[in-house]
């Protein structure tokens, strides 16, 4: 055998040995059945569970103050393949574990003491905060742990719950994962203009750091069912919850900001008092700030096109006078909601949860530098003019005139 050929073979052998070493598999792997896959978390005012009290009676206690209760939603073993959809069977496909203390990090590390499957947070979908907690503790303090913790995903949805937050992580429908259901509802904005754009951890952090006022989607629970209902107002200077907007006020804010993908507006015919429903197909909003001798004002132009979705009036759907009246009644309804919303956010809460300060920053950067620290107070005194235009372009699929 020639020396050159021998050297080539030796080189190949060493190459194969190196590949064998590098491709030995995931030496640090963890079987999925051994992971406590966690998809949701809820924060409530501290109240120990009966299980925690029993542990304490038996000596299973440590030094702490019961300030908050953190509830984790974990997927039961064998159900991880169903996380992206629904569970199955006759029992709940998840388990909620609640731990009480004064440090999120510490109470999280209590779970490995009672469960063989510690928290594995690569699949977090939602964090729910009770309104009581949000009123007492600032957003900066609440989310310090969630933002620092590497396992929490930046895309994790943040919600406020009126009442006990852990109730939002339970559902009477055993085939669903409650955390996944909450996340899925945010995809329904093309059906309803009463849903806020989702606020994730990554979107929340800039609001907290800038001490801006903002909104978080509010949810309520009843009989094991969760509903998205209005929004919580977070005041910038304190970072705490100061009140709520109802569903129609949230809808009005979405019209102002142009954050509408679909939905309906019900009005009442000015002559008969019967309901007429306008369905939104498109909506555009243009906001222009003005600064004149130190006074700030805004012009808001809103244009929407849509279809006649439903009407209870004896008349001709295709009559131009009737359609113009539908448009006028819809505009009147929208303007009434906007007036109510502005009264609440400007005069009652004095908090710019609409985000108008950003327009001042862009158009008048020098003025913004002078007023940004007291912007909410300036917003409360600003004049906001709005012009709403609605055009009925379609009549649905009906083309048959019904005999009376």
XYZ file of C-alpha atoms in Angstrom:
404
model
C 0.000 0.000 0.000
C 1.287 3.409 -0.894
C 2.071 5.880 1.891
C -0.246 8.581 0.418
C -3.200 6.153 0.285
C -2.571 5.106 3.889
C -2.569 8.713 5.053
C -5.898 9.336 3.297
C -7.495 6.332 5.025
C -6.169 7.427 8.424
C -7.597 10.907 7.849
C -10.989 9.430 7.023
C -10.910 7.295 10.161
C -10.152 10.300 12.333
C -12.915 12.257 10.593
C -15.417 9.479 11.314
C -14.315 9.353 14.958
C -14.798 13.125 15.284
C -18.257 12.908 13.703
C -19.205 10.079 16.068
C -18.227 12.222 19.051
C -20.101 15.280 17.799
C -23.239 13.323 16.839
C -23.738 11.363 20.039
C -27.171 12.902 20.518
C -28.569 15.341 23.056
C -26.546 14.356 26.101
C -28.412 16.856 28.257
C -31.887 16.042 26.947
C -34.964 15.981 29.167
C -37.851 13.700 28.268
C -41.007 15.666 27.531
C -42.986 13.517 29.972
C -40.647 14.703 32.747
C -41.274 18.393 32.066
C -43.846 20.490 33.887
C -44.909 22.285 30.712
C -46.522 25.519 31.888
C -48.783 27.558 29.621
C -50.282 30.175 31.928
C -49.843 32.109 35.171
C -52.204 34.120 37.392
C -51.428 36.566 40.213
C -53.841 37.203 43.096
C -53.739 38.843 46.518
C -51.942 36.479 48.889
C -54.168 33.864 50.463
C -52.732 30.502 51.386
C -54.448 27.412 50.034
C -55.693 24.723 52.409
C -52.846 22.502 51.220
C -50.276 25.159 52.166
C -51.823 25.530 55.615
C -51.679 21.788 56.161
C -48.015 21.729 55.130
C -47.292 24.490 57.659
C -48.971 22.527 60.435
C -46.639 19.636 59.654
C -43.528 21.856 59.646
C -43.327 22.501 55.884
C -42.916 26.263 56.181
C -40.313 28.964 55.553
C -39.974 32.673 56.347
C -42.267 34.719 54.112
C -45.097 37.216 54.018
C -48.246 36.178 52.191
C -48.496 39.111 49.789
C -49.328 37.375 46.501
C -50.562 34.001 45.323
C -49.064 32.777 42.056
C -50.997 30.129 40.135
C -49.393 28.140 37.331
C -51.307 26.162 34.712
C -49.434 22.988 33.825
C -50.233 20.477 31.105
C -50.890 16.999 32.460
C -48.440 14.276 31.335
C -49.340 12.840 27.962
C -51.222 15.974 26.845
C -48.302 18.101 25.619
C -48.985 17.150 22.022
C -52.376 18.861 22.318
C -51.105 22.225 23.557
C -51.612 23.933 20.211
C -55.205 22.803 20.042
C -57.612 21.134 22.433
C -57.349 18.418 24.989
C -59.554 15.352 25.061
C -61.143 12.778 27.284
C -63.438 13.171 30.240
C -61.029 14.849 32.650
C -59.248 18.161 32.651
C -56.075 18.106 30.598
C -54.336 20.596 32.857
C -53.443 21.119 36.491
C -53.376 24.453 38.329
C -50.878 24.824 41.191
C -51.106 27.816 43.558
C -48.269 28.944 45.840
C -48.300 31.941 48.201
C -45.445 34.201 49.309
C -43.739 37.546 48.776
C -41.344 36.628 45.933
C -42.418 35.173 42.602
C -39.025 33.590 42.123
C -39.059 31.941 45.559
C -42.597 30.579 45.329
C -41.793 29.195 41.871
C -38.908 27.257 43.408
C -41.297 25.825 45.989
C -42.988 23.769 43.285
C -40.017 21.343 42.844
C -40.516 20.469 46.531
C -44.024 19.144 45.900
C -43.877 18.027 42.262
C -41.522 15.747 40.351
C -42.113 17.914 37.302
C -40.776 21.446 37.980
C -41.972 24.475 36.043
C -40.870 24.443 32.392
C -41.813 27.811 30.947
C -40.864 27.678 27.283
C -44.551 27.573 26.320
C -46.034 30.414 28.396
C -49.070 31.873 26.622
C -50.732 34.224 29.113
C -50.266 36.069 32.421
C -53.447 37.161 34.223
C -53.310 39.799 36.991
C -56.222 40.355 39.364
C -57.579 43.892 39.595
C -56.891 43.951 43.360
C -53.217 43.220 42.791
C -52.993 45.785 39.969
C -54.487 48.469 42.233
C -51.995 47.801 45.042
C -48.754 46.920 43.239
C -47.218 48.828 40.326
C -46.691 47.178 36.964
C -42.947 47.730 37.339
C -42.843 45.655 40.527
C -45.276 43.017 39.285
C -43.474 42.276 36.044
C -39.899 42.536 37.244
C -39.745 38.749 37.690
C -41.604 37.917 34.494
C -39.347 40.166 32.406
C -36.119 38.959 34.008
C -37.000 35.265 33.948
C -35.557 33.792 30.746
C -38.236 31.122 30.416
C -41.052 33.653 30.010
C -41.601 34.345 26.326
C -41.688 38.010 25.216
C -44.837 37.200 23.226
C -46.710 36.117 26.378
C -50.120 37.840 26.553
C -50.911 40.069 29.577
C -54.493 40.446 30.871
C -56.294 41.983 33.853
C -59.078 40.022 35.553
C -61.870 41.673 37.509
C -62.018 39.349 40.476
C -59.842 36.336 41.226
C -57.295 35.879 38.441
C -56.852 32.151 38.953
C -60.522 31.679 38.021
C -59.556 32.734 34.490
C -57.240 29.706 34.322
C -60.108 27.320 34.903
C -62.930 26.373 32.562
C -65.910 24.064 32.756
C -65.200 22.805 29.232
C -62.740 19.994 29.976
C -61.648 19.706 26.347
C -59.944 23.121 26.375
C -56.782 24.538 27.879
C -57.969 27.817 29.478
C -54.667 29.622 28.793
C -54.876 28.677 25.116
C -58.514 29.757 24.957
C -57.635 33.222 26.272
C -54.912 33.577 23.658
C -57.208 32.384 20.860
C -59.928 34.931 21.681
C -57.515 37.767 20.815
C -57.591 36.483 17.218
C -61.262 37.472 16.942
C -60.643 41.174 16.297
C -61.898 40.748 12.725
C -65.285 39.916 14.301
C -65.454 42.503 17.085
C -64.140 46.043 17.495
C -64.456 45.685 21.287
C -61.194 43.760 21.580
C -57.981 45.675 22.197
C -54.834 44.886 20.217
C -53.049 42.192 22.292
C -50.485 43.480 24.808
C -47.517 41.142 25.232
C -44.613 41.315 27.679
C -42.449 42.883 24.961
C -45.060 45.628 24.343
C -45.640 46.182 28.052
C -42.007 46.892 28.924
C -41.684 50.184 26.928
C -44.929 51.467 28.465
C -43.655 50.734 31.967
C -40.225 52.282 31.335
C -41.683 55.466 29.815
C -44.234 55.822 32.660
C -46.988 56.153 30.061
C -50.643 55.500 30.792
C -52.038 52.542 28.855
C -54.802 49.965 28.636
C -54.807 46.241 29.350
C -57.592 43.980 28.156
C -59.949 43.149 31.010
C -61.649 39.780 31.456
C -64.459 38.640 33.740
C -65.496 35.149 34.850
C -68.924 33.652 35.537
C -70.041 30.044 35.922
C -66.714 28.677 34.691
C -66.700 30.816 31.530
C -64.415 33.758 30.738
C -65.415 36.841 28.733
C -63.311 39.715 27.407
C -65.070 42.782 28.790
C -63.644 46.274 28.442
C -60.205 47.392 29.577
C -58.237 48.315 32.684
C -56.715 51.811 32.866
C -53.093 51.801 34.082
C -51.947 55.259 35.197
C -48.437 56.136 34.021
C -47.041 57.955 37.071
C -47.978 55.207 39.527
C -48.089 52.206 37.219
C -51.239 51.069 39.004
C -54.803 50.355 37.944
C -57.104 53.338 38.507
C -60.317 52.222 36.797
C -61.995 50.533 33.858
C -63.486 51.312 30.465
C -66.556 49.384 29.359
C -66.854 47.550 26.039
C -68.335 50.482 24.110
C -65.638 52.850 25.418
C -62.962 50.419 24.263
C -64.709 50.332 20.897
C -64.571 54.138 20.733
C -60.823 54.119 21.434
C -60.295 51.592 18.645
C -62.190 53.880 16.253
C -59.963 56.817 17.228
C -56.722 54.855 16.833
C -57.886 52.994 13.716
C -57.265 49.630 15.426
C -60.403 48.072 13.965
C -60.312 44.940 11.826
C -64.048 44.296 11.879
C -67.143 44.433 14.003
C -70.625 45.955 14.075
C -72.305 49.127 15.300
C -75.954 48.994 16.330
C -77.947 52.205 16.103
C -81.641 53.016 16.308
C -83.614 54.539 13.478
C -84.382 58.157 14.321
C -88.012 57.820 13.117
C -89.121 54.365 14.230
C -86.670 53.636 17.049
C -86.022 50.163 15.622
C -82.486 48.700 15.483
C -80.198 48.886 12.465
C -76.807 47.178 12.402
C -73.840 48.461 10.406
C -71.008 45.990 9.763
C -67.503 47.419 9.406
C -65.471 46.259 6.425
C -62.771 48.958 6.469
C -61.831 51.751 8.845
C -59.104 54.382 8.661
C -58.152 57.026 11.186
C -55.926 60.072 10.772
C -54.800 62.056 13.828
C -53.188 65.471 13.562
C -51.952 67.382 16.639
C -51.742 71.178 16.883
C -49.831 73.426 19.280
C -50.967 77.055 19.364
C -49.701 79.433 22.044
C -49.064 76.596 24.407
C -52.475 75.009 23.933
C -52.668 71.515 22.471
C -55.476 70.209 20.305
C -56.117 67.240 18.041
C -58.118 66.694 14.877
C -59.256 63.119 14.326
C -60.638 62.104 10.939
C -62.281 58.692 10.757
C -63.591 57.049 7.600
C -65.334 53.706 7.481
C -66.969 51.657 4.781
C -69.235 48.738 5.480
C -72.443 46.924 4.804
C -75.994 46.933 6.058
C -75.897 43.863 8.292
C -79.410 43.888 9.736
C -82.446 46.149 9.943
C -85.856 45.889 11.571
C -87.571 48.659 9.637
C -90.295 48.256 7.047
C -88.644 49.882 4.077
C -86.506 49.497 0.989
C -82.873 48.538 1.686
C -81.882 50.026 -1.661
C -83.510 53.413 -1.136
C -80.768 56.060 -1.055
C -82.572 58.148 1.544
C -82.835 55.118 3.815
C -79.122 54.307 3.405
C -78.098 57.912 4.104
C -80.200 57.755 7.278
C -78.472 54.519 8.309
C -75.113 56.229 7.830
C -76.187 59.263 9.849
C -77.573 57.146 12.695
C -74.377 55.072 12.797
C -72.226 58.211 12.936
C -74.378 59.579 15.743
C -73.963 56.354 17.717
C -70.184 56.332 17.258
C -69.881 59.988 18.250
C -71.912 59.411 21.406
C -69.561 56.597 22.421
C -66.519 58.706 21.670
C -67.881 61.596 23.738
C -68.534 59.247 26.663
C -65.053 57.719 26.342
C -63.290 61.093 26.219
C -65.227 62.321 29.223
C -63.959 59.362 31.212
C -60.297 59.262 30.117
C -59.819 63.057 30.088
C -61.894 64.319 32.992
C -62.291 61.328 35.300
C -59.013 59.431 34.906
C -56.863 62.190 33.331
C -54.848 59.507 31.576
C -53.836 59.369 27.904
C -54.616 55.733 27.249
C -55.348 56.589 23.600
C -51.675 57.287 22.845
C -52.098 60.858 21.561
C -48.856 61.916 23.225
C -46.933 59.972 20.592
C -48.310 62.285 17.897
C -47.129 65.336 19.803
C -43.689 63.749 20.161
C -43.460 63.133 16.411
C -44.883 66.444 15.132
C -43.605 68.769 17.884
C -40.474 67.181 19.418
C -39.318 70.359 21.182
C -42.702 70.936 22.781
C -42.825 67.293 23.790
C -39.543 67.542 25.680
C -41.019 70.357 27.747
C -44.324 68.667 28.625
C -43.655 64.921 28.535
C -43.238 64.591 32.321
C -46.721 66.042 32.876
C -48.307 64.817 29.677
C -51.367 63.185 31.275
C -52.334 66.534 32.815
C -51.830 68.294 29.478
C -53.873 65.599 27.749
C -56.723 66.173 30.196
C -56.971 69.808 29.078
C -56.450 69.228 25.340
C -59.205 69.865 22.817
C -60.064 66.792 20.735
C -62.204 67.337 17.636
C -63.411 64.401 15.587
C -65.053 63.965 12.198
C -66.649 60.554 11.580
C -67.760 59.485 8.118
C -69.561 56.226 7.400
C -70.493 54.865 3.978
C -72.757 51.875 3.353
C -71.241 50.128 0.323
C -72.934 46.741 0.523
C -76.275 45.247 1.504
C -75.212 41.767 2.536
C -76.194 38.851 0.292
C -79.928 39.633 0.115
C -81.371 40.414 -3.295
C -84.950 39.204 -2.754
C -87.759 41.591 -1.927
C -89.936 39.969 0.745
C -93.727 40.232 0.394
C -95.450 42.028 3.269
